Short mmCIF file of N, CA, C and O in Angstrom, two decimals:
data_model
loop_
_atom_site.label_atom_id
_atom_site.label_comp_id
_atom_site.label_asym_id
_atom_site.label_seq_id
_atom_site.Cartn_x
_atom_site.Cartn_y
_atom_site.Cartn_z
N MET A 29 64.52 -119.42 -54.94
CA MET A 29 63.96 -118.15 -55.41
C MET A 29 65.01 -117.23 -55.23
O MET A 29 65.67 -116.86 -54.23
N ALA A 30 65.50 -116.84 -56.37
CA ALA A 30 66.52 -115.81 -56.27
C ALA A 30 66.17 -114.32 -55.67
O ALA A 30 65.04 -114.02 -56.77
N GLU A 31 67.29 -114.03 -54.98
CA GLU A 31 66.98 -112.77 -54.44
C GLU A 31 67.97 -111.60 -54.72
O GLU A 31 69.25 -112.41 -55.01
N PHE A 32 68.19 -110.60 -54.64
CA PHE A 32 69.07 -109.72 -54.72
C PHE A 32 68.89 -108.62 -53.59
O PHE A 32 67.98 -107.82 -53.46
N VAL A 33 69.98 -108.30 -52.81
CA VAL A 33 70.15 -107.21 -52.03
C VAL A 33 71.30 -106.58 -51.83
O VAL A 33 72.41 -107.26 -52.23
N GLU A 34 71.44 -104.84 -51.73
CA GLU A 34 72.43 -104.33 -51.98
C GLU A 34 72.66 -103.95 -50.47
O GLU A 34 71.51 -103.21 -49.88
N LEU A 35 73.79 -103.69 -49.56
CA LEU A 35 73.96 -103.18 -48.22
C LEU A 35 74.97 -102.56 -48.34
O LEU A 35 75.78 -102.45 -49.15
N ALA A 36 74.73 -101.61 -47.64
CA ALA A 36 76.16 -100.34 -47.16
C ALA A 36 76.90 -101.04 -46.19
O ALA A 36 76.30 -101.47 -45.22
N VAL A 37 78.05 -101.15 -46.58
CA VAL A 37 79.23 -101.57 -45.66
C VAL A 37 80.48 -100.70 -45.43
O VAL A 37 80.88 -100.24 -46.28
N THR A 38 80.58 -100.54 -44.12
CA THR A 38 81.83 -99.70 -43.72
C THR A 38 82.81 -100.61 -43.46
O THR A 38 82.81 -101.32 -43.09
N GLY A 39 83.81 -100.07 -43.42
CA GLY A 39 85.09 -100.73 -43.15
C GLY A 39 86.06 -100.82 -44.22
O GLY A 39 87.39 -101.27 -44.34
N MET A 40 85.46 -101.30 -45.49
CA MET A 40 86.18 -101.82 -46.65
C MET A 40 87.13 -100.37 -47.35
O MET A 40 86.61 -99.43 -47.43
N LYS A 41 88.34 -100.64 -47.54
CA LYS A 41 89.16 -99.16 -48.09
C LYS A 41 90.15 -99.33 -49.59
O LYS A 41 90.29 -98.83 -49.80
N CYS A 42 90.01 -100.81 -49.79
CA CYS A 42 90.86 -101.22 -50.96
C CYS A 42 90.26 -102.60 -51.56
O CYS A 42 89.16 -103.20 -51.21
N GLY A 43 90.84 -102.90 -52.45
CA GLY A 43 90.56 -104.18 -53.32
C GLY A 43 90.51 -105.56 -52.45
O GLY A 43 89.95 -106.34 -52.58
N GLY A 44 91.39 -105.22 -51.86
CA GLY A 44 91.75 -106.63 -50.78
C GLY A 44 90.52 -106.65 -49.98
O GLY A 44 90.28 -107.82 -49.22
N CYS A 45 90.08 -105.67 -49.61
CA CYS A 45 88.89 -105.80 -48.71
C CYS A 45 87.58 -106.38 -49.62
O CYS A 45 86.96 -107.24 -49.04
N GLU A 46 87.68 -105.76 -50.65
CA GLU A 46 86.71 -106.07 -51.49
C GLU A 46 86.47 -107.60 -51.38
O GLU A 46 85.76 -108.33 -52.00
N ALA A 47 87.91 -108.00 -51.99
CA ALA A 47 88.16 -109.70 -52.26
C ALA A 47 87.62 -110.27 -51.01
O ALA A 47 87.20 -111.58 -51.10
N ASN A 48 87.94 -109.92 -50.10
CA ASN A 48 87.44 -110.78 -48.85
C ASN A 48 86.47 -110.67 -48.59
O ASN A 48 86.16 -111.78 -48.30
N VAL A 49 85.68 -109.91 -48.70
CA VAL A 49 84.14 -109.67 -48.37
C VAL A 49 83.63 -110.96 -49.49
O VAL A 49 82.80 -111.83 -49.24
N LYS A 50 84.11 -110.55 -51.09
CA LYS A 50 83.59 -111.89 -51.78
C LYS A 50 83.65 -112.99 -51.89
O LYS A 50 82.84 -113.82 -51.68
N SER A 51 85.12 -113.00 -51.06
CA SER A 51 85.71 -114.86 -50.66
C SER A 51 84.76 -115.30 -49.60
O SER A 51 84.14 -116.40 -49.44
N LYS A 52 84.47 -114.56 -48.55
CA LYS A 52 83.48 -114.86 -47.46
C LYS A 52 82.16 -115.59 -47.88
O LYS A 52 81.45 -116.42 -47.45
N LEU A 53 82.00 -114.44 -48.77
CA LEU A 53 79.97 -114.29 -49.10
C LEU A 53 79.96 -115.72 -50.11
O LEU A 53 79.38 -116.54 -50.53
N GLY A 54 81.03 -116.08 -50.94
CA GLY A 54 80.98 -116.74 -52.23
C GLY A 54 81.14 -118.19 -51.38
O GLY A 54 80.54 -119.32 -52.16
N ALA A 55 81.66 -118.12 -49.98
CA ALA A 55 81.49 -119.41 -49.26
C ALA A 55 80.31 -119.88 -48.97
O ALA A 55 80.27 -121.12 -48.55
N ILE A 56 79.18 -119.21 -48.67
CA ILE A 56 77.93 -119.40 -48.02
C ILE A 56 77.26 -120.32 -49.59
O ILE A 56 77.00 -119.67 -50.70
N ASP A 57 76.77 -121.20 -49.42
CA ASP A 57 75.95 -122.23 -50.33
C ASP A 57 74.57 -121.56 -50.24
O ASP A 57 73.76 -120.60 -49.40
N GLY A 58 74.11 -121.11 -51.96
CA GLY A 58 73.24 -120.38 -51.76
C GLY A 58 73.55 -118.97 -52.49
O GLY A 58 73.08 -118.38 -52.96
N VAL A 59 74.79 -118.54 -52.38
CA VAL A 59 75.44 -117.26 -53.08
C VAL A 59 75.48 -117.54 -54.21
O VAL A 59 76.32 -118.02 -54.82
N LEU A 60 75.13 -116.75 -55.27
CA LEU A 60 74.95 -116.44 -56.78
C LEU A 60 76.01 -115.91 -57.16
O LEU A 60 76.89 -116.22 -58.26
N SER A 61 76.20 -114.85 -56.71
CA SER A 61 77.36 -113.57 -56.90
C SER A 61 77.25 -112.74 -56.15
O SER A 61 76.40 -112.47 -55.59
N VAL A 62 78.30 -112.11 -56.27
CA VAL A 62 78.99 -110.84 -54.98
C VAL A 62 79.44 -109.98 -55.92
O VAL A 62 80.49 -110.06 -56.50
N THR A 63 79.00 -108.38 -55.80
CA THR A 63 79.87 -107.13 -56.04
C THR A 63 80.21 -106.57 -54.89
O THR A 63 79.18 -106.16 -53.92
N ALA A 64 81.52 -106.15 -54.66
CA ALA A 64 81.90 -105.09 -53.69
C ALA A 64 82.45 -104.02 -54.44
O ALA A 64 83.22 -103.79 -55.25
N SER A 65 82.00 -102.56 -53.67
CA SER A 65 82.70 -101.59 -53.71
C SER A 65 83.07 -100.79 -52.64
O SER A 65 82.42 -100.01 -51.77
N SER A 66 84.30 -100.86 -52.57
CA SER A 66 85.05 -100.03 -51.45
C SER A 66 84.75 -98.29 -51.10
O SER A 66 84.31 -97.49 -50.53
N LYS A 67 84.83 -98.05 -52.65
CA LYS A 67 84.50 -96.51 -53.07
C LYS A 67 83.13 -96.21 -52.64
O LYS A 67 82.87 -95.17 -52.22
N GLU A 68 82.15 -97.20 -53.04
CA GLU A 68 80.85 -96.89 -52.71
C GLU A 68 80.10 -97.25 -51.55
O GLU A 68 79.02 -96.87 -51.09
N LYS A 69 80.94 -97.86 -51.01
CA LYS A 69 80.72 -98.75 -49.56
C LYS A 69 79.39 -99.71 -49.91
O LYS A 69 78.44 -99.39 -49.01
N LYS A 70 79.21 -100.26 -50.68
CA LYS A 70 78.17 -100.84 -50.85
C LYS A 70 78.47 -102.60 -51.33
O LYS A 70 79.89 -102.61 -51.90
N VAL A 71 77.60 -103.67 -50.88
CA VAL A 71 77.86 -105.32 -51.33
C VAL A 71 76.52 -105.24 -52.03
O VAL A 71 75.54 -105.17 -51.44
N GLY A 72 76.74 -106.11 -53.30
CA GLY A 72 75.34 -106.51 -53.71
C GLY A 72 75.74 -107.84 -53.98
O GLY A 72 76.82 -108.42 -54.10
N VAL A 73 74.36 -108.71 -53.51
CA VAL A 73 74.67 -109.87 -53.44
C VAL A 73 73.23 -110.45 -53.82
O VAL A 73 72.16 -110.45 -53.80
N ASP A 74 73.78 -111.45 -54.79
CA ASP A 74 72.48 -112.21 -55.41
C ASP A 74 72.48 -113.66 -54.96
O ASP A 74 73.46 -114.22 -55.30
N TYR A 75 71.30 -114.06 -54.19
CA TYR A 75 71.13 -115.46 -53.45
C TYR A 75 70.07 -116.19 -53.60
O TYR A 75 68.75 -115.82 -54.07
N ASP A 76 70.14 -117.41 -53.37
CA ASP A 76 69.10 -118.49 -53.29
C ASP A 76 68.12 -118.43 -51.92
O ASP A 76 68.87 -118.76 -51.25
N ALA A 77 66.90 -117.69 -51.98
CA ALA A 77 66.86 -117.24 -50.68
C ALA A 77 66.18 -118.88 -49.71
O ALA A 77 65.82 -119.37 -48.99
N ALA A 78 66.18 -119.72 -51.09
CA ALA A 78 65.43 -121.52 -50.44
C ALA A 78 66.77 -121.49 -49.49
O ALA A 78 66.71 -123.13 -48.89
N LYS A 79 68.06 -121.64 -49.59
CA LYS A 79 69.40 -121.88 -49.45
C LYS A 79 70.03 -121.15 -48.48
O LYS A 79 70.63 -121.83 -47.54
N THR A 80 70.01 -119.68 -48.32
CA THR A 80 70.72 -118.90 -47.38
C THR A 80 69.69 -117.90 -47.22
O THR A 80 68.80 -117.74 -47.82
N ASP A 81 70.18 -116.71 -46.33
CA ASP A 81 69.08 -115.59 -45.45
C ASP A 81 69.73 -114.49 -45.88
O ASP A 81 71.16 -114.45 -45.62
N LEU A 82 69.26 -113.40 -45.60
CA LEU A 82 70.12 -112.09 -45.42
C LEU A 82 70.99 -112.17 -44.07
O LEU A 82 71.85 -111.53 -44.19
N GLU A 83 70.44 -112.89 -43.06
CA GLU A 83 70.88 -113.19 -41.91
C GLU A 83 72.39 -113.78 -41.75
O GLU A 83 73.75 -113.18 -41.59
N ALA A 84 72.48 -114.29 -42.74
CA ALA A 84 73.85 -115.50 -43.37
C ALA A 84 74.67 -114.56 -43.74
O ALA A 84 75.80 -114.64 -43.46
N ILE A 85 74.05 -113.54 -44.96
CA ILE A 85 74.98 -112.79 -45.62
C ILE A 85 75.60 -111.67 -44.63
O ILE A 85 76.87 -111.57 -44.44
N LYS A 86 74.76 -110.90 -43.86
CA LYS A 86 75.04 -109.75 -42.46
C LYS A 86 76.20 -110.61 -42.17
O LYS A 86 77.24 -110.03 -41.63
N ALA A 87 75.94 -111.73 -41.32
CA ALA A 87 77.00 -112.51 -40.41
C ALA A 87 78.32 -112.41 -40.97
O ALA A 87 79.51 -112.61 -40.48
N ALA A 88 78.77 -113.25 -42.42
CA ALA A 88 79.24 -113.20 -42.99
C ALA A 88 80.32 -112.05 -43.32
O ALA A 88 81.50 -112.15 -43.03
N ILE A 89 79.57 -110.73 -43.68
CA ILE A 89 80.27 -109.86 -43.69
C ILE A 89 80.74 -109.37 -42.43
O ILE A 89 81.87 -109.06 -42.30
N ALA A 90 80.92 -109.24 -41.44
CA ALA A 90 80.74 -109.23 -39.83
C ALA A 90 81.99 -109.97 -39.66
O ALA A 90 82.95 -109.35 -39.49
N GLU A 91 81.78 -111.15 -40.25
CA GLU A 91 83.06 -112.08 -39.92
C GLU A 91 84.50 -111.69 -40.74
O GLU A 91 85.59 -111.96 -40.37
N ALA A 92 83.95 -111.22 -41.95
CA ALA A 92 85.22 -110.56 -42.77
C ALA A 92 85.84 -109.42 -41.89
O ALA A 92 86.88 -109.18 -42.50
N GLY A 93 85.25 -108.79 -41.22
CA GLY A 93 85.72 -107.68 -40.46
C GLY A 93 84.84 -106.44 -40.57
O GLY A 93 85.68 -105.37 -40.55
N PHE A 94 83.90 -106.23 -41.31
CA PHE A 94 83.14 -105.30 -41.77
C PHE A 94 81.96 -104.98 -41.21
O PHE A 94 81.14 -105.93 -40.47
N SER A 95 81.33 -104.04 -40.97
CA SER A 95 79.92 -103.53 -41.03
C SER A 95 78.79 -103.11 -41.27
O SER A 95 79.03 -102.43 -42.67
N VAL A 96 77.53 -104.01 -41.53
CA VAL A 96 76.78 -103.42 -42.29
C VAL A 96 75.81 -102.38 -41.75
O VAL A 96 75.60 -102.58 -40.41
N GLU A 97 75.41 -101.54 -42.56
CA GLU A 97 74.57 -100.40 -41.95
C GLU A 97 73.41 -100.38 -41.68
O GLU A 97 72.94 -101.12 -42.63
#
């Protein structure tokens, strides 16, 4: 079942930061698409809830060096 979550993420300052987050999240099995905006400080993720969960998504964002509010 596909789900969407939009998270407030701090620490992203540029397009490189956005690309880093997209890369980390895109590597997770079950993540279908990712949008990231350093300007709006938001990350949107479409994912298959049967394959991954919100905790894995938050962990990947933290691993990329950013904080989920």
